[in-house]
Amino acid sequence: MNNGPLLFLGIFFTIAFSWSGIVLTNLVQQTEAGATQPIYDKELEKIVPAPMTGDARQGQAVYADLGCIYCHSQQVRNSLAREGGPSVDVERNYGRRPNVARDYIQDGRVFLGTMRTGPDLRNIGQRQPSVDWHMLHLYNPLITSKDSIMPPFPFLFEEREIVGEPSPKALRLTGEWAPPAGYEVVPTARAEALVAYLLSLRTDYDLPEAPKSVE
Amino acid sequence: MSSAPSLGAAIDPRTKMSQERAELHQIDESTRVLALIFLGTSAVWLLVGTIFALIASWKMHNPELLATQEWLTFGRVRTAHLNTVIYGWATNAGIGVSFWLMARLSRTVLRHAGILYVSGAAWNLAVIVGTFGILRGDGQPVEWLEFPRYVTPLLFVSYALIGVWGIITFRFRRGEHTYVSQWYLLAALFWFPWLYSIAQIMLVFAPTVGVIQALTNWWFAHNVLGLWFTPIGIAASYYFIPKVLGKPIHSYHLSVVGFWALAFFYNWAGVHHLIGGPIPVWVQSAGIVASLMMVIPVIVTAINHHFTVIGSFQQVWNSPTLRFVVFGAMNYSLASLLGSAMALRSVNSVTHFTHFTVGHAHHGMYAFFTMVMFGSIYYMLPRLLRKEWPSAFLINVHFWGTAAGITVYVVALSVGGWIQGMQMNDVKNYPDFLQIMVATKPWLFARTIGGFMIAVGHIAFVASFVWILVKKRTDDEGSPTLFNTPPTLSLKTP
Amino acid sequence: MSAPSKPSHPAGKVSTHQLEQAAASDASITAIHQQLLREKPEPTEGFSPIPIFLLFVFSALIFIGGVYIAHYAGDFEPMAFDPSRGRQVAVAEAPKAVDPMVLGKRLFDQNCAACHQVTGLGVAGSFPPLAGSEWVTGSEERLVRILLHGLSGPIEVEGKTYNGAMPAFGPKSGYRFNDQKIAAVLTYVRNAWGNSAPAITPERVKEIMAAAGERPGPWTGPELDQYK
């Protein structure tokens, strides 16, 4: 193959073809099918998927900069069998139904993820709505989850002297985790935003193109 | 196996060999400084990336390590590792080897070297700034594209210039026949700038809507592996194996099939990262089929290499270059075949989201690409510096440290990952996620052991590198540094 | 030209004398050095033909690939995400006789263990233990109400104070547990970790649900005292 121009053409064509097929065609297809637009759910009386609130959006930035995507996926998979059937992810309570493309249109940056060193988080807001739990878990995962290998995030919190009354937001730490007497551990704005984001992660609506949510 | 030609033939300008040698000499002279710069910086990044790797690996089974340091939190140090080894070590080494090969094969001295100087400076500056940015928390949440936005213009300048240089050099090549490595190198130098630019636009500067981001991300990331690193690795293997052995590649026709099959199918394989995900099933199936079809170019390349090497395994074992390159080439076949298997839905349902994938990624990037780069560097440096490698022992330590280390690494993560996947799919017997995670810990620790073995190899490599750079050139350096010098290859006068 | 009169040495040790002789003949060869001298020629390709059987293998692979893609492509629909083609309706859970301990354990592990731990021991200061707790083995009225609407504010469990917020799990909550699930998980916690108390049936849950009615928010400790 000594013909430079022909070689070049072939090289160009192969990448143009794959990009057009994988990216462009799907972009066009999804847009034309209306799947890039939310719909109005009559039963719930709201737009689904709902846009993210401000503090959740800020929390998403914290999620991104701490690299949570490298251990946590955010996609409830379809059935793994070619013939269909129940989804293992749904059985494991990662969500009430598999996720479809439209579920992500309000996300801004999409964090599908590719690892489950930790559990899938797409519906963590549904599975674990306790702010207290999340604060403790982020401060040090070992408090709530025995032998966890998730890194602790003490820098998302502030240990400070109690002046007057203790803060209502102070973490209820006991034993080896408790701060020295007269000190309390409070979440910073970043921690609060992050927890707001995590709590916002819930697929609690149905879509016409998705399988119906299980009970 | 042809022995080195006699001195008479060597310096007789009437012989073709000596003309070729004179040419090669001129070409090597012109590439020397730039090649040393790219290869030298790659070695530095190799060490940096290895340190990040060890920290990240340790944190995965002992998360309390350095836990209070925000800039070293796992999510950032792991990302720093990935970007420094891919864009620091692998790309610098890849560029250095590419243009050295391109110049030699195009039979032209390095033209427009200025372009490459600017490119190299811009690239390394970008990687330095980008790595700090990631540790600081400015990283982009897009896999394989994490460098902060402020670094992007520098990267763009750099790889655009390299792409342009590649095309110009190819255009001015001499000789009637274009060797197979040149096709791969031209393709790689063209594909990479396009991949990176499109990904930057559609994922960072004007993020596209919803899951199209994921499709773009994995089209990009897998193609960096398949259309940038793999072609460079294959080009290097196709050069060094026949070159060191003095035998021709088995079949030109197979090379053609291999090249176009790779170009066509590898492009589509990236979607296999999203099997089972919220993307239309037709594109998932397309990605699966493309990944399976990759066995075609892999078998072709394996046949070509095998039939060239056959009968010369002793020589392969003795030559540092060939030991690394052939190890790499064999693992290219193995990693790719495993990768094709991983794309099957039945296998993917177990391996997706597990450490198995991480093992596979390192199988390709390290056991194939990095080992081929090591072999290439072992060949290039004596020619660029006109000195021999100072210590066969160090090269041995390098080889065994890295070969054994990566084997431990890949096996540990493959077994651990497979178990992890099986357990994750068995909700009845493993309802508690924590127990599944705890079961992976010993395998993660084994991976750290593999990592330390690799690190030892790297230290030996950098030590050799520095030593050959600083040592004085002596006149009676005659024989190459081989592992064992068989009698017929001894070049010392009796 | 250039061949020296001395017998040629194996390429390797080249003395300066020989190089000078060579230099006299052609300027471009003067700087030849050891590494280049031992290099083999630049690589070339042989022209062995492609084995025919390989062509068959590749064609077969491409054919299989084509069939696969045609079969598992969901008609190239943008909304087909499931390989079983088209939209797949989830199978409705048929009411079948289910061992409440088995169902209850699964529900507990997946929904409750994060706070109360798989051991039922809770987390000191934050989440009360269930093992050996009178709150669990005692009044059904109180227990079912906690699950229906949640519990917040300080309570005392086994001599220690806990001040947390347990979410609601009833049919109107995010968890949407029906009477069968509530009955199962409560039966489980009442009989796990050494606890021993009568099972709770779905009918009993329905009774208590009707009696409790709707609530704007979770229960507090004092409010539940009347159901002890």
mmCIF file of N, CA, C and O in Angstrom, chain C residues 129-158:
data_model
loop_
_atom_site.group_PDB
_atom_site.id
_atom_site.type_symbol
_atom_site.label_atom_id
_atom_site.label_comp_id
_atom_site.label_asym_id
_atom_site.label_seq_id
_atom_site.Cartn_x
_atom_site.Cartn_y
_atom_site.Cartn_z
ATOM 1 N N PRO C 129 -29.734 -0.189 68.638
ATOM 2 C CA PRO C 129 -29.679 -1.615 68.339
ATOM 3 C C PRO C 129 -31.088 -2.188 68.314
ATOM 4 O O PRO C 129 -32.021 -1.661 68.921
ATOM 5 N N LEU C 130 -31.228 -3.285 67.555
ATOM 6 C CA LEU C 130 -32.494 -3.983 67.534
ATOM 7 C C LEU C 130 -32.400 -5.292 68.304
ATOM 8 O O LEU C 130 -33.406 -5.823 68.765
ATOM 9 N N ALA C 131 -31.176 -5.788 68.437
ATOM 10 C CA ALA C 131 -30.977 -7.040 69.156
ATOM 11 C C ALA C 131 -31.267 -6.805 70.630
ATOM 12 O O ALA C 131 -30.708 -5.897 71.238
ATOM 13 N N GLY C 132 -32.138 -7.615 71.190
ATOM 14 C CA GLY C 132 -32.439 -7.501 72.609
ATOM 15 C C GLY C 132 -33.185 -6.233 72.991
ATOM 16 O O GLY C 132 -33.241 -5.847 74.147
ATOM 17 N N SER C 133 -33.776 -5.566 71.998
ATOM 18 C CA SER C 133 -34.436 -4.295 72.290
ATOM 19 C C SER C 133 -35.922 -4.492 72.558
ATOM 20 O O SER C 133 -36.631 -5.164 71.802
ATOM 21 N N GLU C 134 -36.405 -3.879 73.621
ATOM 22 C CA GLU C 134 -37.803 -4.001 74.009
ATOM 23 C C GLU C 134 -38.700 -3.312 72.988
ATOM 24 O O GLU C 134 -39.860 -3.691 72.796
ATOM 25 N N TRP C 135 -38.181 -2.341 72.325
ATOM 26 C CA TRP C 135 -38.934 -1.646 71.284
ATOM 27 C C TRP C 135 -39.327 -2.632 70.174
ATOM 28 O O TRP C 135 -40.361 -2.485 69.528
ATOM 29 N N VAL C 136 -38.456 -3.637 69.951
ATOM 30 C CA VAL C 136 -38.684 -4.586 68.860
ATOM 31 C C VAL C 136 -39.568 -5.734 69.320
ATOM 32 O O VAL C 136 -40.526 -6.116 68.649
ATOM 33 N N THR C 137 -39.252 -6.281 70.496
ATOM 34 C CA THR C 137 -39.965 -7.481 70.913
ATOM 35 C C THR C 137 -41.273 -7.145 71.631
ATOM 36 O O THR C 137 -42.085 -8.017 71.889
ATOM 37 N N GLY C 138 -41.484 -5.873 71.929
ATOM 38 C CA GLY C 138 -42.662 -5.458 72.707
ATOM 39 C C GLY C 138 -43.870 -5.183 71.822
ATOM 40 O O GLY C 138 -44.220 -5.963 70.940
ATOM 41 N N SER C 139 -44.478 -4.050 72.077
ATOM 42 C CA SER C 139 -45.767 -3.699 71.475
ATOM 43 C C SER C 139 -45.734 -3.690 69.950
ATOM 44 O O SER C 139 -44.891 -3.054 69.329
ATOM 45 N N GLU C 140 -46.737 -4.403 69.363
ATOM 46 C CA GLU C 140 -46.831 -4.413 67.897
ATOM 47 C C GLU C 140 -47.329 -3.054 67.413
ATOM 48 O O GLU C 140 -46.889 -2.571 66.352
ATOM 49 N N GLU C 141 -48.257 -2.460 68.184
ATOM 50 C CA GLU C 141 -48.857 -1.192 67.761
ATOM 51 C C GLU C 141 -47.778 -0.139 67.554
ATOM 52 O O GLU C 141 -47.794 0.628 66.579
ATOM 53 N N ARG C 142 -46.855 -0.078 68.519
ATOM 54 C CA ARG C 142 -45.808 0.939 68.439
ATOM 55 C C ARG C 142 -44.847 0.635 67.289
ATOM 56 O O ARG C 142 -44.464 1.519 66.506
ATOM 57 N N LEU C 143 -44.492 -0.642 67.203
ATOM 58 C CA LEU C 143 -43.485 -1.040 66.217
ATOM 59 C C LEU C 143 -43.961 -0.788 64.785
ATOM 60 O O LEU C 143 -43.242 -0.217 63.954
ATOM 61 N N VAL C 144 -45.206 -1.207 64.516
ATOM 62 C CA VAL C 144 -45.715 -1.033 63.145
ATOM 63 C C VAL C 144 -45.823 0.453 62.817
ATOM 64 O O VAL C 144 -45.515 0.885 61.694
ATOM 65 N N ARG C 145 -46.235 1.244 63.804
ATOM 66 C CA ARG C 145 -46.373 2.687 63.550
ATOM 67 C C ARG C 145 -45.013 3.299 63.194
ATOM 68 O O ARG C 145 -44.921 4.176 62.335
ATOM 69 N N ILE C 146 -43.970 2.876 63.882
ATOM 70 C CA ILE C 146 -42.638 3.410 63.579
ATOM 71 C C ILE C 146 -42.293 3.143 62.130
ATOM 72 O O ILE C 146 -41.802 4.017 61.398
ATOM 73 N N LEU C 147 -42.570 1.925 61.702
ATOM 74 C CA LEU C 147 -42.227 1.581 60.332
ATOM 75 C C LEU C 147 -43.078 2.358 59.330
ATOM 76 O O LEU C 147 -42.618 2.758 58.268
ATOM 77 N N LEU C 148 -44.360 2.585 59.678
ATOM 78 C CA LEU C 148 -45.248 3.265 58.736
ATOM 79 C C LEU C 148 -44.838 4.706 58.504
ATOM 80 O O LEU C 148 -44.813 5.192 57.375
ATOM 81 N N HIS C 149 -44.515 5.389 59.614
ATOM 82 C CA HIS C 149 -44.340 6.846 59.481
ATOM 83 C C HIS C 149 -42.969 7.360 59.879
ATOM 84 O O HIS C 149 -42.702 8.539 59.763
ATOM 85 N N GLY C 150 -42.120 6.516 60.381
ATOM 86 C CA GLY C 150 -40.800 6.969 60.784
ATOM 87 C C GLY C 150 -40.798 7.458 62.222
ATOM 88 O O GLY C 150 -41.833 7.542 62.872
ATOM 89 N N LEU C 151 -39.607 7.748 62.708
ATOM 90 C CA LEU C 151 -39.459 8.151 64.104
ATOM 91 C C LEU C 151 -38.337 9.165 64.186
ATOM 92 O O LEU C 151 -37.265 8.982 63.606
ATOM 93 N N SER C 152 -38.570 10.262 64.888
ATOM 94 C CA SER C 152 -37.472 11.223 65.031
ATOM 95 C C SER C 152 -37.493 11.825 66.426
ATOM 96 O O SER C 152 -38.496 11.775 67.114
ATOM 97 N N GLY C 153 -36.355 12.370 66.822
ATOM 98 C CA GLY C 153 -36.257 12.937 68.147
ATOM 99 C C GLY C 153 -35.663 11.933 69.121
ATOM 100 O O GLY C 153 -35.492 10.753 68.811
ATOM 101 N N PRO C 154 -35.357 12.383 70.342
ATOM 102 C CA PRO C 154 -34.658 11.508 71.293
ATOM 103 C C PRO C 154 -35.555 10.389 71.818
ATOM 104 O O PRO C 154 -36.725 10.592 72.122
ATOM 105 N N ILE C 155 -34.964 9.200 71.893
ATOM 106 C CA ILE C 155 -35.620 8.069 72.548
ATOM 107 C C ILE C 155 -34.576 7.341 73.369
ATOM 108 O O ILE C 155 -33.376 7.524 73.164
ATOM 109 N N GLU C 156 -35.071 6.533 74.301
ATOM 110 C CA GLU C 156 -34.115 5.772 75.120
ATOM 111 C C GLU C 156 -34.256 4.304 74.783
ATOM 112 O O GLU C 156 -35.368 3.744 74.788
ATOM 113 N N VAL C 157 -33.124 3.685 74.448
ATOM 114 C CA VAL C 157 -33.127 2.268 74.121
ATOM 115 C C VAL C 157 -32.060 1.595 74.975
ATOM 116 O O VAL C 157 -30.886 1.964 74.905
ATOM 117 N N GLU C 158 -32.505 0.630 75.799
ATOM 118 C CA GLU C 158 -31.557 -0.101 76.644
ATOM 119 C C GLU C 158 -30.673 0.842 77.460
ATOM 120 O O GLU C 158 -29.464 0.671 77.550
#
